[in-house]
Amino acid sequence: MRKFFILIPLFTLYTTTKAQTTISRDPQIEKMVSEVSKDSLESYIKKMVSFGTRSTLSIQTDPKRGIGAARNWVLSRYNEFAKESGGRLTAFIDTVTLQPDGRRIDNPTLLGNVVATLKGTDTNDDRIFIISGHLDNMRSNVMDGSGDAPGANDDASGVAAVMECARIMSKRSFPATIIFVAVSGEEQGLLGANYMSGKAKKQNRNIEAVLNNDIMGSNNSNETNVINNTKIRVFSESFSVQDTGKAALTIRSLGLENDGKARQLARYVKETRERYVDNLEVVMVYRNDRFLRGGDHTPYVQRGYAAVRFTEMNENYYHQHQDVRLENGIQYGDLPEFMDFEYLRKNTCLNLSNLANLAKSPSMPQEVKVDTKKLTNFTNLSWKAPKSGKVKGYFVMMRETTSSTWQKKIFTTEPKMDLPYSKDNYFFAVQSVSEEGNESLPVVPSPAGR
Ligand SMILES: [Zn+2]
């Protein structure tokens, strides 16, 4: 088993309890990751393409063609997976009727997100982790719901990853709840994600992370011959629109513009990948999305949830939002033949390992503080136990202020740590750690007296 030694011996001099630990792969997560199948992903994508079009405006009553048939098929797969879940996986199509909006909806239209929920086993744990991809797609003209639109990469790739995670994870149990969603209405203006995140907000649901997968199964660009199937981008916004007033002042005065929820999630994703998925690099992009494009993570970000977007390293615009056609010797259209299923397998493993590590972890430590009562060249941190889950201990993480990733992780069993490093020169955060070593999302300390 691969071991990850992160602790620097120097720290053992200063931490008060047994400070040495190693980070290893959790065998349960390693096993699940090994079950992700390239063939299974390919078969889901080919099936989704076989519905001809999955435009939100396409026919809903035909058993073989259109978005209605496609979402019924996803539901039927979820229901198959549910049989092996001991009653913990339940699935349904969450529908809402969209009214003409003068933009991308021209007639009253039934929208349906296909939602499978793997209920957490800990009744005290109200955390929810979401993985999403969008089932709908589009032709060159977004209002054309009748012609063919294969949508193999955009975004059957994302939905295939969601379904594969559901297939494998629903056979296991986790303390926290995981939701697997095939969204609709993305191409008409993020309508399905807007509906789902709005409903969650109204119900005050505790969504701790959203992993949105959109265009993540192809490996080349249209401008060059560069093939890249060893890197995936994770897009994260610095802070959400809710960070205004006093919150914005705090971010500004403490220099926390790179420590918002989505960016912490991106950093977590990168670290977990290093532990579980070989030959894949997570490239963090410090912006919410690409130019001229949007994604289903954004309605969550706008409501204050931690949400990120996974997208392949290079994009081929001949294959996105294009009618299938041959023009000047160039094949346009989002066809399965342009997919790299091995790359999609690795990207699915990235999702699965992160979802599993998050859902197995205790909840985040509470009341994390850094003592700023006096001028000192040290750092004194303290916190309280998490609301749910059994902890083995905590990781204190630190990095230089210019570093994009955490540089040290120090383990302790105590709810405090004194460090011989100046709080002025580093950023810190604290994670709860389960018996098996699964870490919660990190909490950045607030300034306070102890
Ligand atoms: Zn898309």
Coordinates of C-alpha atoms and ligand atoms in Angstrom, one line a residue:
M1 CA 0.0 0.0 0.0
R2 CA 1.2 3.4 -0.9
K3 CA 2.1 5.6 2.1
F4 CA 2.2 9.4 2.1
F5 CA 4.5 10.9 4.6
I6 CA 3.7 14.5 5.0
L7 CA 4.8 15.3 8.5
I8 CA 8.0 17.2 8.9
P9 CA 9.8 15.9 12.1
L10 CA 10.4 19.5 13.3
F11 CA 6.7 19.7 14.2
T12 CA 6.8 16.8 16.6
L13 CA 8.9 19.0 18.9
Y14 CA 6.0 21.4 19.3
T15 CA 2.8 19.5 19.1
T16 CA 1.5 18.3 22.4
T17 CA 0.1 14.9 21.5
K18 CA 1.2 12.0 19.3
A19 CA 1.7 14.0 16.2
Q20 CA 3.0 11.4 13.9
T21 CA 0.6 9.9 11.4
T22 CA 0.9 8.9 7.8
I23 CA -1.7 9.3 5.1
S24 CA -2.6 6.1 3.3
R25 CA -5.1 5.1 0.8
D26 CA -8.4 4.0 2.5
P27 CA -8.7 0.4 1.2
Q28 CA -12.5 0.7 0.8
I29 CA -12.1 3.8 -1.4
E30 CA -9.2 2.1 -3.3
K31 CA -11.5 -0.8 -4.0
M32 CA -14.3 1.4 -5.2
V33 CA -12.0 3.3 -7.5
S34 CA -10.8 0.0 -9.0
E35 CA -14.4 -0.8 -9.9
V36 CA -14.8 2.2 -12.2
S37 CA -15.2 0.7 -15.7
K38 CA -14.3 2.2 -19.0
D39 CA -16.7 -0.2 -20.7
S40 CA -19.5 0.7 -18.5
L41 CA -18.9 4.5 -19.1
E42 CA -18.8 3.8 -22.9
S43 CA -22.0 1.9 -22.8
Y44 CA -23.9 4.6 -20.9
I45 CA -22.7 7.2 -23.4
K46 CA -23.7 5.2 -26.4
K47 CA -27.1 4.6 -24.9
M48 CA -27.6 8.3 -24.3
V49 CA -26.5 9.2 -27.8
S50 CA -29.0 6.6 -29.1
F51 CA -31.9 8.8 -28.0
G52 CA -31.2 11.0 -31.1
T53 CA -31.5 14.3 -29.2
R54 CA -31.8 15.1 -25.5
S55 CA -32.6 18.8 -26.0
T56 CA -34.9 20.0 -23.2
L57 CA -37.2 21.2 -25.9
S58 CA -37.3 17.7 -27.6
I59 CA -40.2 15.2 -27.6
Q60 CA -41.1 13.8 -24.1
T61 CA -43.6 11.1 -25.0
D62 CA -41.6 9.0 -27.5
P63 CA -40.3 5.9 -25.8
K64 CA -37.1 5.9 -27.9
R65 CA -36.3 9.4 -28.8
G66 CA -35.8 12.7 -26.9
I67 CA -35.2 13.9 -23.4
G68 CA -38.3 12.1 -21.9
A69 CA -36.9 8.7 -23.0
A70 CA -33.4 9.6 -21.9
R71 CA -34.4 10.6 -18.4
N72 CA -36.7 7.5 -18.0
W73 CA -33.7 5.4 -19.0
V74 CA -31.4 7.1 -16.4
L75 CA -34.2 6.5 -13.8
S76 CA -34.4 2.8 -14.7
R77 CA -30.6 2.4 -14.3
Y78 CA -30.8 4.1 -10.9
N79 CA -33.6 1.8 -9.9
E80 CA -31.5 -1.2 -10.9
F81 CA -28.6 0.0 -8.8
A82 CA -31.1 0.6 -5.9
K83 CA -31.7 -3.2 -5.7
E84 CA -28.2 -3.7 -4.4
S85 CA -28.3 -0.8 -1.9
G86 CA -30.4 -2.4 0.9
G87 CA -33.1 0.2 0.4
R88 CA -30.7 3.2 0.8
L89 CA -30.7 4.4 -2.8
T90 CA -33.9 6.0 -3.9
A91 CA -34.5 7.7 -7.2
F92 CA -37.1 9.9 -8.9
I93 CA -37.5 12.5 -11.6
D94 CA -37.9 15.9 -10.0
T95 CA -40.1 17.9 -12.4
V96 CA -41.1 21.5 -12.8
T97 CA -43.0 23.2 -15.6
L98 CA -41.0 26.0 -17.1
Q99 CA -42.8 29.0 -18.6
P100 CA -41.7 30.8 -21.7
D101 CA -39.0 33.2 -20.6
G102 CA -38.3 35.2 -23.9
R103 CA -34.9 33.6 -24.0
R104 CA -34.4 29.9 -24.5
I105 CA -37.9 28.5 -23.5
D106 CA -40.6 29.3 -26.1
N107 CA -43.4 27.1 -24.8
P108 CA -44.4 25.7 -21.4
T109 CA -42.0 22.9 -21.0
L110 CA -41.7 20.1 -18.4
L111 CA -38.2 19.9 -17.0
G112 CA -37.0 16.9 -15.1
N113 CA -33.8 16.3 -13.1
V114 CA -33.1 12.6 -12.5
V115 CA -32.1 12.5 -8.8
A116 CA -30.8 9.4 -6.9
T117 CA -30.2 9.8 -3.2
L118 CA -27.9 7.5 -1.2
K119 CA -29.1 8.2 2.3
G120 CA -26.4 8.6 4.9
T121 CA -26.3 6.1 7.8
D122 CA -25.6 8.6 10.6
T123 CA -28.9 10.2 11.6
N124 CA -27.0 13.1 13.3
D125 CA -25.2 13.9 10.0
D126 CA -27.2 16.2 7.8
R127 CA -24.4 16.8 5.3
I128 CA -25.1 16.3 1.5
F129 CA -22.6 15.8 -1.2
I130 CA -23.7 16.2 -4.8
I131 CA -22.2 15.0 -8.1
S132 CA -23.9 16.3 -11.2
G133 CA -23.8 16.2 -15.0
H134 CA -26.3 17.5 -17.5
L135 CA -28.4 15.1 -19.5
D136 CA -29.8 17.6 -21.9
N137 CA -27.8 18.9 -25.0
M138 CA -28.2 21.2 -28.0
R139 CA -27.8 21.6 -31.7
S140 CA -26.1 24.6 -33.3
N141 CA -29.4 26.4 -32.8
V142 CA -30.3 26.0 -29.1
M143 CA -34.1 26.3 -29.9
D144 CA -34.0 23.3 -32.3
G145 CA -35.5 20.4 -30.3
S146 CA -36.2 18.1 -33.2
G147 CA -32.9 17.4 -35.2
D148 CA -30.2 15.0 -34.1
A149 CA -27.8 16.1 -31.3
P150 CA -25.6 13.3 -30.0
G151 CA -24.0 15.2 -27.0
A152 CA -21.5 12.4 -26.3
N153 CA -19.0 14.6 -24.5
D154 CA -21.4 17.6 -23.6
D155 CA -22.5 16.2 -21.4
A156 CA -23.2 12.5 -21.6
S157 CA -19.6 12.3 -20.3
G158 CA -20.6 14.0 -17.1
V159 CA -23.8 12.0 -16.7
A160 CA -21.9 8.7 -17.3
A161 CA -19.5 9.6 -14.5
V162 CA -22.5 10.4 -12.2
M163 CA -24.1 7.0 -13.0
E164 CA -20.9 5.0 -12.6
C165 CA -20.4 6.6 -9.2
A166 CA -24.0 5.7 -8.3
R167 CA -23.6 2.1 -9.5
I168 CA -20.5 1.5 -7.3
M169 CA -21.2 3.7 -4.3
S170 CA -24.8 2.5 -3.8
K171 CA -23.5 -0.9 -2.8
R172 CA -21.7 0.8 0.2
S173 CA -22.8 2.9 3.1
F174 CA -21.6 6.3 4.2
P175 CA -22.4 8.4 7.2
A176 CA -23.3 11.4 5.0
T177 CA -25.8 11.6 2.1
I178 CA -24.7 11.6 -1.5
I179 CA -27.0 12.8 -4.3
F180 CA -26.3 11.7 -7.9
V181 CA -28.1 14.0 -10.4
A182 CA -28.6 14.0 -14.1
V183 CA -29.7 17.6 -14.7
S184 CA -31.9 19.0 -17.4
G185 CA -32.2 22.5 -18.9
E186 CA -28.5 23.3 -18.7
E187 CA -28.3 24.5 -22.3
Q188 CA -31.5 26.5 -21.9
G189 CA -29.9 28.6 -19.1
L190 CA -28.8 26.4 -16.2
L191 CA -32.5 25.9 -15.4
G192 CA -32.4 22.5 -13.8
A193 CA -29.5 23.4 -11.5
N194 CA -31.2 26.6 -10.6
Y195 CA -34.4 24.8 -9.7
M196 CA -32.6 22.2 -7.6
S197 CA -30.3 24.6 -5.8
G198 CA -33.1 27.0 -5.1
K199 CA -35.3 24.3 -3.6
A200 CA -32.3 23.1 -1.5
K201 CA -31.8 26.6 -0.2
K202 CA -35.4 27.0 0.7
Q203 CA -35.4 23.7 2.6
N204 CA -32.2 24.8 4.3
R205 CA -30.4 21.7 3.2
N206 CA -26.8 21.3 4.3
I207 CA -25.0 20.8 0.9
E208 CA -21.3 20.8 1.7
A209 CA -19.9 20.2 -1.8
V210 CA -21.1 20.0 -5.4
L211 CA -18.9 18.3 -8.0
N212 CA -20.2 19.3 -11.4
N213 CA -18.9 17.4 -14.4
D214 CA -19.4 19.0 -17.8
I215 CA -17.3 18.1 -20.9
M216 CA -14.7 15.8 -19.4
G217 CA -14.2 12.8 -21.7
S218 CA -12.3 14.0 -24.7
N219 CA -8.6 14.8 -25.0
N220 CA -7.8 17.2 -27.8
S221 CA -8.3 20.8 -29.1
N222 CA -9.5 21.9 -32.5
E223 CA -6.5 24.3 -33.0
T224 CA -3.6 22.0 -32.4
N225 CA -2.8 18.3 -32.5
V226 CA -2.0 18.2 -28.8
I227 CA -3.5 15.3 -27.0
N228 CA -3.9 15.6 -23.2
N229 CA -5.5 12.9 -21.2
T230 CA -3.4 13.3 -18.1
K231 CA -4.8 16.6 -16.9
I232 CA -8.3 17.8 -15.8
R233 CA -9.3 21.4 -14.9
V234 CA -11.2 22.2 -11.8
F235 CA -12.8 25.7 -11.9
S236 CA -13.5 27.4 -8.6
E237 CA -14.7 30.9 -7.7
S238 CA -12.8 32.8 -5.1
F239 CA -15.8 33.7 -3.0
S240 CA -19.6 33.7 -3.4
V241 CA -21.9 36.6 -4.1
Q242 CA -23.0 36.3 -0.5
D243 CA -19.6 37.4 0.7
T244 CA -20.6 41.1 1.0
G245 CA -20.5 43.7 3.8
K246 CA -18.7 42.5 6.9
A247 CA -17.7 39.1 5.3
A248 CA -16.0 41.0 2.4
L249 CA -14.2 43.2 4.8
T250 CA -12.9 40.2 6.7
I251 CA -11.7 38.5 3.5
R252 CA -10.0 41.7 2.4
S253 CA -8.3 42.4 5.7
L254 CA -7.1 38.8 6.3
G255 CA -6.1 38.2 2.6
L256 CA -8.5 35.3 2.3
E257 CA -9.5 35.8 -1.3
N258 CA -8.1 32.3 -2.2
D259 CA -9.7 30.6 0.8
G260 CA -13.3 30.7 -0.1
K261 CA -15.5 27.6 0.0
A262 CA -15.2 26.6 -3.7
R263 CA -11.4 27.1 -3.8
Q264 CA -11.0 25.0 -0.6
L265 CA -13.0 22.3 -2.3
A266 CA -10.8 22.6 -5.4
R267 CA -7.7 22.2 -3.2
Y268 CA -9.2 19.2 -1.4
V269 CA -10.0 17.6 -4.8
K270 CA -6.4 18.0 -6.0
E271 CA -5.0 16.4 -2.8
T272 CA -7.4 13.5 -2.9
R273 CA -6.6 12.8 -6.5
E274 CA -3.0 12.5 -5.6
R275 CA -3.9 9.7 -3.2
Y276 CA -6.2 7.7 -5.4
V277 CA -5.9 8.3 -9.1
D278 CA -2.6 7.7 -11.0
N279 CA -1.5 9.5 -14.1
L280 CA -3.9 12.4 -13.7
E281 CA -3.1 15.9 -12.6
V282 CA -5.8 18.3 -11.3
V283 CA -5.1 21.8 -12.7
M284 CA -6.8 24.4 -10.5
V285 CA -8.2 27.3 -12.4
Y286 CA -8.9 30.4 -10.3
R287 CA -12.1 31.5 -12.0
N288 CA -15.7 30.2 -11.9
D289 CA -15.9 29.2 -15.5
R290 CA -14.5 29.7 -19.1
F291 CA -15.3 32.6 -21.3
L292 CA -18.6 32.5 -23.2
R293 CA -19.7 29.4 -21.2
G294 CA -21.7 28.6 -18.1
G295 CA -22.2 25.5 -15.9
D296 CA -24.5 23.9 -13.4
H297 CA -22.2 24.6 -10.4
T298 CA -22.9 28.4 -10.7
P299 CA -26.5 28.4 -9.3
Y300 CA -25.1 26.7 -6.2
V301 CA -22.2 29.1 -5.9
Q302 CA -24.6 32.0 -6.2
R303 CA -26.6 30.5 -3.2
G304 CA -23.5 30.3 -1.1
Y305 CA -22.7 26.5 -1.5
A306 CA -19.2 25.2 -2.3
A307 CA -19.4 24.1 -6.0
V308 CA -16.7 23.4 -8.6
R309 CA -16.7 22.5 -12.3
F310 CA -14.6 19.7 -13.8
T311 CA -13.8 20.1 -17.5
E312 CA -11.2 18.5 -19.7
M313 CA -7.8 20.2 -20.3
N314 CA -8.4 21.0 -24.0
E315 CA -11.7 21.6 -25.7
N316 CA -12.5 20.8 -29.3
Y317 CA -15.1 23.4 -30.4
Y318 CA -15.8 21.5 -33.7
H319 CA -17.5 18.9 -31.4
Q320 CA -19.5 21.2 -29.1
H321 CA -22.9 22.6 -29.8
Q322 CA -22.5 21.7 -33.5
D323 CA -24.9 20.0 -35.8
V324 CA -23.3 16.8 -37.1
R325 CA -22.0 17.6 -40.6
L326 CA -18.9 17.3 -42.8
E327 CA -17.7 20.8 -43.9
N328 CA -14.4 21.6 -45.7
G329 CA -13.1 18.2 -44.7
I330 CA -13.9 18.8 -41.0
Q331 CA -16.2 16.5 -39.1
Y332 CA -18.4 18.5 -36.8
G333 CA -20.6 17.2 -34.0
D334 CA -20.4 15.7 -30.5
L335 CA -19.9 12.0 -31.5
P336 CA -18.8 9.1 -29.4
E337 CA -15.9 8.4 -31.7
F338 CA -14.2 11.5 -30.4
M339 CA -14.2 10.3 -26.8
D340 CA -11.3 8.9 -24.8
F341 CA -13.0 6.5 -22.5
E342 CA -9.8 5.8 -20.5
Y343 CA -9.5 9.5 -19.8
L344 CA -13.1 9.5 -18.7
R345 CA -12.5 6.6 -16.4
K346 CA -9.7 8.5 -14.6
N347 CA -11.9 11.6 -14.3
T348 CA -14.7 9.4 -12.9
C349 CA -12.2 7.9 -10.3
L350 CA -11.4 11.5 -9.3
N351 CA -15.0 12.2 -8.6
L352 CA -15.6 8.9 -6.8
S353 CA -12.6 9.1 -4.5
N354 CA -13.5 12.7 -3.5
L355 CA -17.2 11.9 -2.9
A356 CA -16.2 8.8 -0.8
N357 CA -13.6 10.6 1.2
L358 CA -16.0 13.5 2.0
A359 CA -19.0 11.3 2.8
K360 CA -16.9 9.0 5.1
S361 CA -15.3 11.9 7.0
P362 CA -16.6 13.4 10.2
S363 CA -18.2 16.9 9.8
M364 CA -15.9 19.9 9.9
P365 CA -14.4 21.0 13.2
Q366 CA -16.4 23.9 14.9
E367 CA -15.3 27.3 16.2
V368 CA -11.8 27.1 14.7
K369 CA -9.9 30.1 16.1
V370 CA -6.5 31.6 15.8
D371 CA -5.4 33.5 18.9
T372 CA -4.7 37.2 18.0
K373 CA -4.8 38.6 21.5
K374 CA -1.1 39.5 21.6
L375 CA 1.7 40.3 19.1
T376 CA 3.8 37.1 18.9
N377 CA 5.8 35.3 16.2
F378 CA 3.8 32.0 16.9
T379 CA 0.5 30.6 16.0
N380 CA -2.0 29.2 18.5
L381 CA -5.0 27.4 17.1
S382 CA -8.0 26.0 18.9
W383 CA -11.3 24.4 17.8
K384 CA -14.2 22.2 19.0
A385 CA -15.2 18.7 18.0
P386 CA -17.4 18.3 14.9
K387 CA -21.2 18.1 15.1
S388 CA -21.3 14.5 13.7
G389 CA -18.9 11.6 13.2
K390 CA -16.2 10.0 15.3
V391 CA -12.8 11.6 15.1
K392 CA -9.4 10.0 15.3
G393 CA -8.0 13.5 15.4
Y394 CA -7.4 16.6 13.3
F395 CA -5.1 17.8 10.6
V396 CA -3.8 21.3 10.8
M397 CA -2.8 22.4 7.4
M398 CA -0.5 25.3 6.5
R399 CA 0.9 27.0 3.4
E400 CA 2.8 30.1 2.6
T401 CA 0.6 33.0 1.6
T402 CA 1.6 32.7 -2.1
S403 CA 1.2 29.0 -2.3
S404 CA -1.9 27.6 -4.1
T405 CA -1.8 24.3 -2.3
W406 CA -1.3 23.2 1.3
Q407 CA 2.3 22.5 2.0
K408 CA 2.1 20.7 5.4
K409 CA -0.4 18.6 7.2
I410 CA 0.1 18.0 10.9
F411 CA -1.9 15.5 12.9
T412 CA -3.1 15.9 16.4
T413 CA -5.6 14.3 18.7
E414 CA -6.1 17.5 20.7
P415 CA -8.5 20.2 19.8
K416 CA -5.7 22.8 19.7
M417 CA -2.2 23.3 18.3
D418 CA 0.7 25.7 19.0
L419 CA 3.0 26.2 16.1
P420 CA 6.4 27.9 16.0
Y421 CA 5.4 29.7 12.9
S422 CA 4.1 33.2 12.6
K423 CA 0.4 33.5 11.9
D424 CA 1.3 36.6 9.8
N425 CA 3.3 34.6 7.3
Y426 CA 1.1 31.5 6.6
F427 CA -2.5 30.5 6.0
F428 CA -3.9 27.8 8.2
A429 CA -6.9 25.5 8.2
V430 CA -8.2 22.6 10.3
Q431 CA -9.8 19.3 9.2
S432 CA -11.5 16.6 11.2
V433 CA -10.2 13.1 10.5
S434 CA -12.1 9.8 10.8
E435 CA -10.7 6.5 12.2
E436 CA -9.9 5.4 8.6
G437 CA -8.2 8.7 7.8
N438 CA -10.9 10.5 5.8
E439 CA -10.7 14.2 6.1
S440 CA -13.5 16.8 6.3
L441 CA -13.4 19.9 4.3
P442 CA -11.0 22.4 5.9
V443 CA -12.1 25.3 8.1
V444 CA -10.1 28.5 8.1
P445 CA -9.6 29.9 11.6
S446 CA -11.3 33.2 12.6
P447 CA -9.2 35.6 14.7
A448 CA -10.0 35.5 18.4
G449 CA -8.6 35.2 21.9
R450 CA -8.4 31.7 23.1
Ligands
ZN1 ZN -22.3 21.3 -21.1

